[in-house]
Structures are given as structure tokens and as C-alpha cells.
Short mmCIF file of C-alpha atoms and ligand atoms in Angstrom, two decimals:
data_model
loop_
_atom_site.label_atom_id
_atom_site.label_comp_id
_atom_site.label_asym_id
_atom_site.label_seq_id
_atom_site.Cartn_x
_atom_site.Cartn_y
_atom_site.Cartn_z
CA UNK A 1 10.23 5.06 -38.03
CA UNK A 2 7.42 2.51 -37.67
CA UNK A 3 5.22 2.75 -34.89
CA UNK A 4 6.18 -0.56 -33.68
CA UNK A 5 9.64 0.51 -32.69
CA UNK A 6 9.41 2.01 -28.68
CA UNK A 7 10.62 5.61 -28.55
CA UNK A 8 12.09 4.99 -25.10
CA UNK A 9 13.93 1.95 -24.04
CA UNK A 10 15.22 1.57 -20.20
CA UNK A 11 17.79 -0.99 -19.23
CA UNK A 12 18.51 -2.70 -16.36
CA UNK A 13 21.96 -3.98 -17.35
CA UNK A 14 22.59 -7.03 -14.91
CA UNK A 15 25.12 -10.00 -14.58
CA UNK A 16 28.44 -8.48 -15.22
CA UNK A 17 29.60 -9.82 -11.50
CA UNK A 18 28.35 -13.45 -12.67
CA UNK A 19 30.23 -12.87 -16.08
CA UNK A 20 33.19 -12.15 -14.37
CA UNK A 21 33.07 -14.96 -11.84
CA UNK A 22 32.29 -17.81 -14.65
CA UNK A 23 35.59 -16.54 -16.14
CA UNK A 24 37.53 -16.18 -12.65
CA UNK A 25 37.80 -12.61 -13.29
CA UNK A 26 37.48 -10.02 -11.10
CA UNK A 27 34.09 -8.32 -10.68
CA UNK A 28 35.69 -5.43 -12.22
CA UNK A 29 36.15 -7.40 -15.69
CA UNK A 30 32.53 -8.07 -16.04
CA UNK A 31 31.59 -4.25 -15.66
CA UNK A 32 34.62 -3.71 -17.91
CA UNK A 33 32.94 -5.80 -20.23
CA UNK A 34 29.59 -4.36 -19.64
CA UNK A 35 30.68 -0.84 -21.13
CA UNK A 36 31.13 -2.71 -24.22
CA UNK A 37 27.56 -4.02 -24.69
CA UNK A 38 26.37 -0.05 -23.86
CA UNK A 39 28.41 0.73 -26.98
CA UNK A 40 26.68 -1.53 -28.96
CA UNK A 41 23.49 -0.66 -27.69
CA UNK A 42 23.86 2.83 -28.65
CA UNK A 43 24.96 2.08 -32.25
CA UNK A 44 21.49 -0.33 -32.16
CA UNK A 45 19.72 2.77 -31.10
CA UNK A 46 21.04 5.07 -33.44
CA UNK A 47 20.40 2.66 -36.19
CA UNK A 48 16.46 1.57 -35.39
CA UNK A 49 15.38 5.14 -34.72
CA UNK A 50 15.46 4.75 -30.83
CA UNK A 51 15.30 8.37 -29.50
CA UNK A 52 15.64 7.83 -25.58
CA UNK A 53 18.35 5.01 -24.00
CA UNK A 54 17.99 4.81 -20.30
CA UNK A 55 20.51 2.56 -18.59
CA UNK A 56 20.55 1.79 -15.08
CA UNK A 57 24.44 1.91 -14.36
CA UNK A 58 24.78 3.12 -10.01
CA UNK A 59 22.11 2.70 -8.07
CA UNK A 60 21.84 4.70 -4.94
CA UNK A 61 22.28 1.05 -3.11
CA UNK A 62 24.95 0.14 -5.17
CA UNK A 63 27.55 2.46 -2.66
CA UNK A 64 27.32 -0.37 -0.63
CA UNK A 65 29.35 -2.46 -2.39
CA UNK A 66 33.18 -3.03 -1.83
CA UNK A 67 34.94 0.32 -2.14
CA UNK A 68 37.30 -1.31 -4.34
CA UNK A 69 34.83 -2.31 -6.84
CA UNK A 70 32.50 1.14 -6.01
CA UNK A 71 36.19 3.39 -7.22
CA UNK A 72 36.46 1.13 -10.41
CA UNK A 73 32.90 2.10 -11.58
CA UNK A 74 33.31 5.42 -10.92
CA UNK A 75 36.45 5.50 -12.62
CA UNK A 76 35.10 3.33 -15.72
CA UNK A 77 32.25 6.10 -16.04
CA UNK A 78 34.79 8.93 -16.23
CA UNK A 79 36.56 6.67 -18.54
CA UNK A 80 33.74 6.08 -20.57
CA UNK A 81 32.61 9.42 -20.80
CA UNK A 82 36.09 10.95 -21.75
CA UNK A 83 36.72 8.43 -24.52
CA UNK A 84 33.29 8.83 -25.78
CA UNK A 85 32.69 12.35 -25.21
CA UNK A 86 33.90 13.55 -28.80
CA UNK A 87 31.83 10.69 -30.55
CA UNK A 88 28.54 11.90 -28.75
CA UNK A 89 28.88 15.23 -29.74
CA UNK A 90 29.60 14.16 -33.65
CA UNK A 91 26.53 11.44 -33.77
CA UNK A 92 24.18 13.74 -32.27
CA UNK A 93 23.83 11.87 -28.61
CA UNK A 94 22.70 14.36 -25.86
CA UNK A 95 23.75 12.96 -22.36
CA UNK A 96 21.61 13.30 -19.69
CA UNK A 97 21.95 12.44 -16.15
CA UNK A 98 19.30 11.30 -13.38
CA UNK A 99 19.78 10.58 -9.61
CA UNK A 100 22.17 12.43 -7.52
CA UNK A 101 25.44 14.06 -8.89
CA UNK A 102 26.74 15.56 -5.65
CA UNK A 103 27.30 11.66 -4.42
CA UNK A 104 30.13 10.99 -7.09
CA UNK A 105 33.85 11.76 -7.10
CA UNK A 106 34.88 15.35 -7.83
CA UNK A 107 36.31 14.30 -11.19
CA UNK A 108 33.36 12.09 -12.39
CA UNK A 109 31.13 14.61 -11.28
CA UNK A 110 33.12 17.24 -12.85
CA UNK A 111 33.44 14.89 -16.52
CA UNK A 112 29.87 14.07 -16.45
CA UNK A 113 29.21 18.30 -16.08
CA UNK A 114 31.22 18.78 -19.02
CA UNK A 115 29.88 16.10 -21.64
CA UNK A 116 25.82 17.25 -20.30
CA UNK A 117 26.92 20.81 -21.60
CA UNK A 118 28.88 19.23 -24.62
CA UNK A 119 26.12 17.54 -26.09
CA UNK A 120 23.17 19.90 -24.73
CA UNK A 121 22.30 20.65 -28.19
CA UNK A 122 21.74 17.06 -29.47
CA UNK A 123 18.47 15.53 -30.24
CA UNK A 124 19.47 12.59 -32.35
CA UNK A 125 19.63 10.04 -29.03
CA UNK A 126 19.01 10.93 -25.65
CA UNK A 127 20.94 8.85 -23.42
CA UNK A 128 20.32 8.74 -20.01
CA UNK A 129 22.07 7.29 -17.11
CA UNK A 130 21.33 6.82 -14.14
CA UNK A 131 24.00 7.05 -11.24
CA UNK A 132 23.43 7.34 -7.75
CA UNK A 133 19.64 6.79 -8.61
CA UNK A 134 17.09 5.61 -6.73
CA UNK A 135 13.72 5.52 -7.77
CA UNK A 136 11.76 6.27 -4.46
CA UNK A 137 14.10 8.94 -3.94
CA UNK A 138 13.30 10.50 -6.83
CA UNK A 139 9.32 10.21 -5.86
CA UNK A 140 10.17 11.41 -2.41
CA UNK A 141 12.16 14.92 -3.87
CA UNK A 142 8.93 15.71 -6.11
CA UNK A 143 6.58 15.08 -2.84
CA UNK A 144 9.22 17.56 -1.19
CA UNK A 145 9.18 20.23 -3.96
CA UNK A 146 5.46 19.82 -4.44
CA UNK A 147 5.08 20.25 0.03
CA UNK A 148 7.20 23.32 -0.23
CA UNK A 149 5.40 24.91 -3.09
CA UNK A 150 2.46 24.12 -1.39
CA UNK A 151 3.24 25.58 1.78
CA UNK A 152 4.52 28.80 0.20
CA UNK A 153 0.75 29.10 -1.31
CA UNK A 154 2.23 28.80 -5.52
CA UNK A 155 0.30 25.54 -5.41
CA UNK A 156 -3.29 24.54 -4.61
CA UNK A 157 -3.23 21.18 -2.93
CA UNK A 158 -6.84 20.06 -5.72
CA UNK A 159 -3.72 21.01 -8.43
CA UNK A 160 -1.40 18.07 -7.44
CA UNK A 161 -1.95 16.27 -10.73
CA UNK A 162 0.04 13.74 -12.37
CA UNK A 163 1.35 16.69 -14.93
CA UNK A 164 2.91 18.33 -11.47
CA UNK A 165 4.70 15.53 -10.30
CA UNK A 166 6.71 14.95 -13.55
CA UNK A 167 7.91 17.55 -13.89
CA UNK A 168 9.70 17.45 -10.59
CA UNK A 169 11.39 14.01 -11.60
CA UNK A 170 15.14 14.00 -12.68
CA UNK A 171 13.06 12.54 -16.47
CA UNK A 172 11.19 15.67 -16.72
CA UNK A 173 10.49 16.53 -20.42
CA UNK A 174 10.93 12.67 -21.55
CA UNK A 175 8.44 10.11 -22.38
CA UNK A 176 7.78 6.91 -20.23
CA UNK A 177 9.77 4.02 -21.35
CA UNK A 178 8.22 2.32 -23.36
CA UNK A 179 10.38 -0.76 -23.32
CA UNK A 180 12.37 -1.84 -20.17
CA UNK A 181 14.94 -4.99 -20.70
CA UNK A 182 16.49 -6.29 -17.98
CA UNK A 183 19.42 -8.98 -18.14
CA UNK A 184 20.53 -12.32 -16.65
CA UNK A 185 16.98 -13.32 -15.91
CA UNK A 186 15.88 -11.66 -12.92
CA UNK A 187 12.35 -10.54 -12.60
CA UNK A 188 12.63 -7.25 -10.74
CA UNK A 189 12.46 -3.38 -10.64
CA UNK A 190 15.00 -3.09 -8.53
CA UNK A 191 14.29 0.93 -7.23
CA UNK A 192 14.58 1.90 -11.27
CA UNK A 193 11.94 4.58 -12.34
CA UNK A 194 9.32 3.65 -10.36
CA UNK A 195 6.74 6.16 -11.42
CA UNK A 196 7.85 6.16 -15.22
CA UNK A 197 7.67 2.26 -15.80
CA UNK A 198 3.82 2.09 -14.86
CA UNK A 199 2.81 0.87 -18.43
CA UNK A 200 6.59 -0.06 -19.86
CA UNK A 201 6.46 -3.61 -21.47
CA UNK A 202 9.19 -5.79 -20.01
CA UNK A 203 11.39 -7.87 -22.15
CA UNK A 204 13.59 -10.22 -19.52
CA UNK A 205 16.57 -12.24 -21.18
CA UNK A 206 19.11 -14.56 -19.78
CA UNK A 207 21.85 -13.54 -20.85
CA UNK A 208 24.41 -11.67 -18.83
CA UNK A 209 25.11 -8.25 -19.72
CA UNK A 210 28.39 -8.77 -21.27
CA UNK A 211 27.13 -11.38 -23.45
CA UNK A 212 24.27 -9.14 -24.90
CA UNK A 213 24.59 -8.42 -28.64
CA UNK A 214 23.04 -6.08 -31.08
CA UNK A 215 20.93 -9.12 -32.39
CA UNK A 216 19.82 -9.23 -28.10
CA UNK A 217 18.72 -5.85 -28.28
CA UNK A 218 16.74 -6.02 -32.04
CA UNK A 219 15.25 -9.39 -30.47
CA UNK A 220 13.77 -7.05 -27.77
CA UNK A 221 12.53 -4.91 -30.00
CA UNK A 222 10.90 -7.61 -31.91
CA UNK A 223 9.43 -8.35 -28.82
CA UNK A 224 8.10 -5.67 -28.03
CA UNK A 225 6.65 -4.91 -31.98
CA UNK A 226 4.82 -8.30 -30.72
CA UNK A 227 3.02 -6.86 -27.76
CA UNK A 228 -0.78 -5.36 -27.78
CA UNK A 229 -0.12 -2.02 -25.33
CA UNK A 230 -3.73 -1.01 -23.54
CA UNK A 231 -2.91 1.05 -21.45
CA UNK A 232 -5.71 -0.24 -18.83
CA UNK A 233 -8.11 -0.11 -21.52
CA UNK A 234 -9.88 -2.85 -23.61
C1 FPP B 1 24.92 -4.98 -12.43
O1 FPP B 1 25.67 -6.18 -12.46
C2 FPP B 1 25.68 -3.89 -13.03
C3 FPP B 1 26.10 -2.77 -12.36
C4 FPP B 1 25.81 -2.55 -10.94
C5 FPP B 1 26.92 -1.74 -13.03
C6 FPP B 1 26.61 -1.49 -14.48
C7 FPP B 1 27.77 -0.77 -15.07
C8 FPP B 1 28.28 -0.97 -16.32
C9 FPP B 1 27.65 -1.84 -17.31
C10 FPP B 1 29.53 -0.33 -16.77
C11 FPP B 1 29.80 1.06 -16.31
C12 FPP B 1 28.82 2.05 -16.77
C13 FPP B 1 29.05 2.98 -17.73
C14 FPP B 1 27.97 3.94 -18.09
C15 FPP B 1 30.33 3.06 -18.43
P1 FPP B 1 26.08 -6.84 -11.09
O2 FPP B 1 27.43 -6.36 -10.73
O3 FPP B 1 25.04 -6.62 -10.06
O4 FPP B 1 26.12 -8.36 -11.53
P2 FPP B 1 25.80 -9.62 -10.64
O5 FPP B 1 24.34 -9.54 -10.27
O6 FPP B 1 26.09 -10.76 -11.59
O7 FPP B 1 26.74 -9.59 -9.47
#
């Protein structure tokens, strides 16, 4: 794999509401359509050398959001994950999971369990999704471990180091991103991996999610092949 292709890519997958409204669709439709374009970003992945796919699918806000269309999501992951289950575990994808599992439906929650232990053993591509995730939550649970370890005296308060607080987020173990894309032209974080993105280049496209390609996603990484990372140096 060249050095020019990012080991991690993060996505904030955006647009599939606008998708669906163009088409006078319901909402639903456009996420519908959305699990498509994760399908063919894995395949992308698993063809360029990728190793890490993070994709920004529930946010912790996102429970806000009509119950009807909050019950189809949850019911698309489960979907998603029991169609795709078998293929993960034969292509050597390892499923992870960061931001809070005890918020989702008994049956997601207990689908998702099974496919993490499924593919446990895979290395090929990580992918990582992110439901129920905030990214200051995540921040504020390692503050809360790191307090508590303090306070039982396992950790010297001159050893809080930036070493200590990775480990204590739900991406412990995985490098930074270090491409995020983000659809449908919006020019935010939005909450996502707040600590992780610090020197992530961002590619920003306007196309909705539904409408991203394979060709989207190897234009991305074109992209980023383009850019000169410094890292705050010279
Ligand atoms: C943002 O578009 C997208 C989401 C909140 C959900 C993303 C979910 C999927 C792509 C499919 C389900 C996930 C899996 C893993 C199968 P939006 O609804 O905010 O769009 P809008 O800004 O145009 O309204």
C-alpha cells in the first residue's frame, strides 16, 4: 500500500433526508438509500488497502428526531448487520462499535453484540460505527475514568498524558483518522471524534450521501494523496 493512501478514513455520511425529499420520499428512503453507499464504501476500502472505516451513522442528538424515523434506523442497522453479518466474517471485516450501546433497542443491541464477537478475529478492515455517539461524551467518560483512578491513588495527576486519555476513548487501540469526508457540503464536526480528528485532513463534497459512488470515495482519496500533512510542524 502506498503511503499516500490514509490508513483511517472517518465519515460523516450526510444528506439522506434531502435525498429523500428531492424525490418526495420519505426520510426513511434516503437512509434506506444511504446503507447502499456504506456498501460500496466498504468494497472501496477493501480494495485500496483502507484498514480503518469510521462512519458516523446515530449520533447521541440524533434521538431527537421523530420516533418514527429514530425506530426505522434502528431497525435498518439490525437489518444491515444481519444481512451482512456472514459477508464480514468471510472478507475479513472486524466490527467495532463506539458511543453508547445500552441506548439502543434490545434487539439491535443484542445483533450488534453478536456480529462484534463474530468478526473479533478480523484484521482485514476495521469498521467502526458510531451509534449513540457523541464526541464530548466520549471526552467527558475518559475525564471520569481518569478522576476516579486518580482519586483511588493508581494515577498521579503529573501522569495525565495524552497516552492516558486514549486509551479511555471508545477508539482505543486505533489510529487517528487520517481522512474525514463529510457529505452534502456542510462544513462541520458535528460532536464526531473530537479528540481523534485534531490533525485529520477534511475532504467536503456536495453530494448527498446516497448519491456518493466508489469513484466519490477514490476522488477523496486522491485528495487527500494531494495534501502536504505537518502535523504543526514546518
Ligand atoms: C444524516 O443525514 C444521516 C443519518 C443521521 C443517518 C445515517 C444512516 C445511514 C446512512 C444508514 C443506516 C446506517 C447503517 C450503518 C446501516 P440526515 O438525515 O441528517 O440528512 P439531512 O441533513 O439531509 O436531513
Amino acid at each position: 500500500m502506498p503511503d499516500s493512501t490514509p490508513r483511517h478514513v472517518a465519515v460523516i455520511m450526510d444528506g439522506n433526508g434531502r435525498w429523500a425529499a428531492q424525490r418526495g420520499l420519505p426520510r426513511l428512503a434516503g437512509h434506506e438509500a444511504g446503507s447502499k453507499s456504506i456498501e460500496r464504501c466498504v468494497q472501496a476500502c477493501l480494495d485500496t488497502g483502507v484498514e480503518y472505516l469510521t462512519l458516523y451513522a446515530f449520533s447521541s442528538e440524533n434521538w431527537k428526531r421523530p420516533a418514527l424515523e429514530v425506530n426505522g434506523l434502528m431497525l435498518l442497522l439490525e437489518r444491515f448487520l444481519n444481512q451482512k453479518r456472514d459477508e464480514m466474517v468471510r472478507e475479513g471485516i472486524r466490527l467495532h462499535h463506539i458511543g453508547r450501546a445500552d441506548d439502543l433497542p434490545p434487539p439491535c443491541r443484542r445483533k450488534l453484540d453478536e456480529v462484534l464477537h463474530a468478526t473479533a478475529g478480523n484484521s482485514r478492515l476495521h469498521l467502526v460505527l458510531a451509534i449513540s455517539y457523541s464526541g464530548r461524551t466520549e471526552i467527558l467518560d475518559a475525564i471520569r475514568s481518569i478522576a476516579c483512578d486518580v482519586k483511588s491513588g493508581v494515577l498521579d495527576p503529573g501522569a495525565i498524558d495524552a497516552t492516558q486519555v486514549e486509551a479511555r476513548l471508545g477508539t482505543a487501540g486505533m489510529p487517528d483518522p487520517d481522512l474525514l469526508i463529510r457529505t452534502s457540503g456542510e462544513m462541520r464536526i458535528s460532536n464526531f471524534l473530537l479528540w481523534q480528528l485534531s490533525y485529520t485532513e477534511i475532504h467536503v463534497t456536495k453530494k448527498l450521501w446516497p448519491d456518493f459512488q466508489r469513484e466519490d470515495f477514490l476522488a477523496a482519496l486522491e485528495d487527500y494523496a494531494s495534501r502536504s500533512r505537518r502535523f504543526g510542524g514546518v
